[in-house]
Coordinates of C-alpha atoms in Angstrom, one line a residue:
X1 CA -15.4 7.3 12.6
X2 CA -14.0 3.8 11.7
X3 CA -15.3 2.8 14.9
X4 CA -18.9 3.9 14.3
X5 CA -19.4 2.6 10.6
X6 CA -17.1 -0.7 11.4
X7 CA -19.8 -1.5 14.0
X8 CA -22.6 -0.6 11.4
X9 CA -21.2 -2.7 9.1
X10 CA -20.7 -5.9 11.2
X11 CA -24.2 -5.6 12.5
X12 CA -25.4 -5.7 8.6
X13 CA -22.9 -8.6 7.8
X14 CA -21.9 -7.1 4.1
X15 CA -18.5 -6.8 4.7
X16 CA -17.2 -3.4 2.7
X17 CA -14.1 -1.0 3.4
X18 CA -12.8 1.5 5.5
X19 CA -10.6 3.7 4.6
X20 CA -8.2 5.8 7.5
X21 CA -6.4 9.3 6.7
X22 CA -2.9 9.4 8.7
X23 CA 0.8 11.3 7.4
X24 CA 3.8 10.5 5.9
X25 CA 5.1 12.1 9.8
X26 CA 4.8 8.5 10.6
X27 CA 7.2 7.5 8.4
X28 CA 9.5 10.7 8.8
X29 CA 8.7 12.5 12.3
X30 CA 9.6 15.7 12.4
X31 CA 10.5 18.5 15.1
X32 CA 8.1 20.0 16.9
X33 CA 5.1 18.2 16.2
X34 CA 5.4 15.4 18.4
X35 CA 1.4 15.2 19.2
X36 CA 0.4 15.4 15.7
X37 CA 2.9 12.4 14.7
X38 CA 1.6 10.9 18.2
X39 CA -1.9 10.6 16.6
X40 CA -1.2 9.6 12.9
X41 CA 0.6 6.4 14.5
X42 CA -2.2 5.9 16.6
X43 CA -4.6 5.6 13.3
X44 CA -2.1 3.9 11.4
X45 CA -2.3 1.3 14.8
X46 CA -6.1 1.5 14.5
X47 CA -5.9 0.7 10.9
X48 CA -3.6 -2.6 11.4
X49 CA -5.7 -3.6 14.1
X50 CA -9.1 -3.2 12.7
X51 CA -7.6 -5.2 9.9
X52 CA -6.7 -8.1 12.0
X53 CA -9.9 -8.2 13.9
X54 CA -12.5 -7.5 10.7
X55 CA -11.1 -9.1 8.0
X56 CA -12.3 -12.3 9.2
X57 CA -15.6 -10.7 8.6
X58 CA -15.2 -9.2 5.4
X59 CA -14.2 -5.6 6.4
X60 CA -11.2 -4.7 4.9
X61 CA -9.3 -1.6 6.5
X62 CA -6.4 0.1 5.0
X63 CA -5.6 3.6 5.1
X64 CA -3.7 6.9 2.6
X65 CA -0.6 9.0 4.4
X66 CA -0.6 11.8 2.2
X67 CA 2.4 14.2 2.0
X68 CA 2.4 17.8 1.9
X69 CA -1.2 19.2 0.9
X70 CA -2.5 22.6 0.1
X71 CA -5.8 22.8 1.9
X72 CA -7.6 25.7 3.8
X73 CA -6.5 24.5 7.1
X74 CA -2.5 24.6 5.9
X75 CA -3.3 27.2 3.7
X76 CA -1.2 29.9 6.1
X77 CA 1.9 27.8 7.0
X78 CA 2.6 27.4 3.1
X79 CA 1.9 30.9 2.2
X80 CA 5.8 31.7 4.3
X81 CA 8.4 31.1 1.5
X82 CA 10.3 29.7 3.4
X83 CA 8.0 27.1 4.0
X84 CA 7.2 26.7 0.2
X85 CA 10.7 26.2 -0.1
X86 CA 11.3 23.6 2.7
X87 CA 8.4 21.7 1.4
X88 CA 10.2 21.7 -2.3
X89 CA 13.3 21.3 -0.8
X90 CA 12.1 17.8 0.7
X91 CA 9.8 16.6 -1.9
X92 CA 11.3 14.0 -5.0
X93 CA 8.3 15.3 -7.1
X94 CA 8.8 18.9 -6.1
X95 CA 5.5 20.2 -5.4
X96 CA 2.8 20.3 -2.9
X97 CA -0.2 17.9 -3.1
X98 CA -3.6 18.8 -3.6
X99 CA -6.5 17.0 -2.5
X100 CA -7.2 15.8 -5.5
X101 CA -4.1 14.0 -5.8
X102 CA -5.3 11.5 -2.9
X103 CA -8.5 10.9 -4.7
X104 CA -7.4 8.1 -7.1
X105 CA -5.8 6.1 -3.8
X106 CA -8.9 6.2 -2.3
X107 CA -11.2 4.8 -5.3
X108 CA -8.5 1.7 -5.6
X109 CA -8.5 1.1 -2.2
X110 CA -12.0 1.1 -1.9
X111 CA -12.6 -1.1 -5.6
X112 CA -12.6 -4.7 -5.9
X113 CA -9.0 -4.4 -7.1
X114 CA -7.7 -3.9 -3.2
X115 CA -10.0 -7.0 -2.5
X116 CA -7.1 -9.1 -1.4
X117 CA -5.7 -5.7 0.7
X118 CA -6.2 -4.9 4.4
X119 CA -4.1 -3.1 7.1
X120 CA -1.8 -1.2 4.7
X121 CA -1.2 2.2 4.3
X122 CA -0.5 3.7 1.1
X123 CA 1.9 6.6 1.2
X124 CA 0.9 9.5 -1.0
X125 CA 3.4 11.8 -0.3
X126 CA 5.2 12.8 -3.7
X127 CA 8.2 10.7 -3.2
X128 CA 8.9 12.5 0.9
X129 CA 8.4 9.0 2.5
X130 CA 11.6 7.8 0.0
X131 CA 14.3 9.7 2.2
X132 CA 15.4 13.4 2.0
X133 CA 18.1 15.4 -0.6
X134 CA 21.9 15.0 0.2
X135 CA 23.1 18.4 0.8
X136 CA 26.4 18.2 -1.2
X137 CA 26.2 19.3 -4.7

């Protein structure tokens, strides 16, 4: 998709904004998912380089990691409550993220006040990017 609207945009010469979805499993792989993190790092790749070759040309490119989020597709894994747990277990703000909670990432990366902001990733992950819970008590 960034592809396809990135060459729209530079054939109308307006500059604008893309914005790229990726994971926090790019900043905290885990076990067993090996493709999934293969293919967030690719778009956090694609992110940083469409950065480097747009910006000149007014496109700015950036992209959101979000953390744990309840949506219809995940909806089954974080029924298990012992995956509710695990995900409360590793998350600062102990909770799971809604799609909502990406929203107000995506209007400032897409207002004027990103303007000076291109080939970053925001991490919207409840605190899980930070590091993980000691065990000792």
């Amino acid at each position: 998709a960034s592809m396809l609207f990135g060459s729209q945009m530079l054939k109308a010469g307006l500059g604008g904004c893309i914005i790229n979805v990726d994971s926090f499993v790019t900043a905290s792989l885990l076990k067993h998912v090996l493709p999934y993190s293969m293919s967030k790092g690719a778009i956090q790749a694609l992110t940083k380089g469409l950065a480097l070759e747009w910006g000149p040309r007014g496109i700015r490119v950036n992209g959101i990691a979000p953390g744990l989020i309840l949506t219809p597709i995940s909806e089954a894994l974080w029924k298990q409550p012992h995956m509710q747990q695990w995900a409360l277990d590793q998350t600062p703000l102990q909770r799971m993220g809604d799609v909502e909670d990406l929203v107000g990432a995506a209007i400032f990366l897409a207002s004027p006040a990103a303007s000076f902001m291109t080939g970053q990733t925001l991490r919207v992950d409840g605190g899980l990017s930070a590091g993980r819970h000691w065990p000792i008590t």
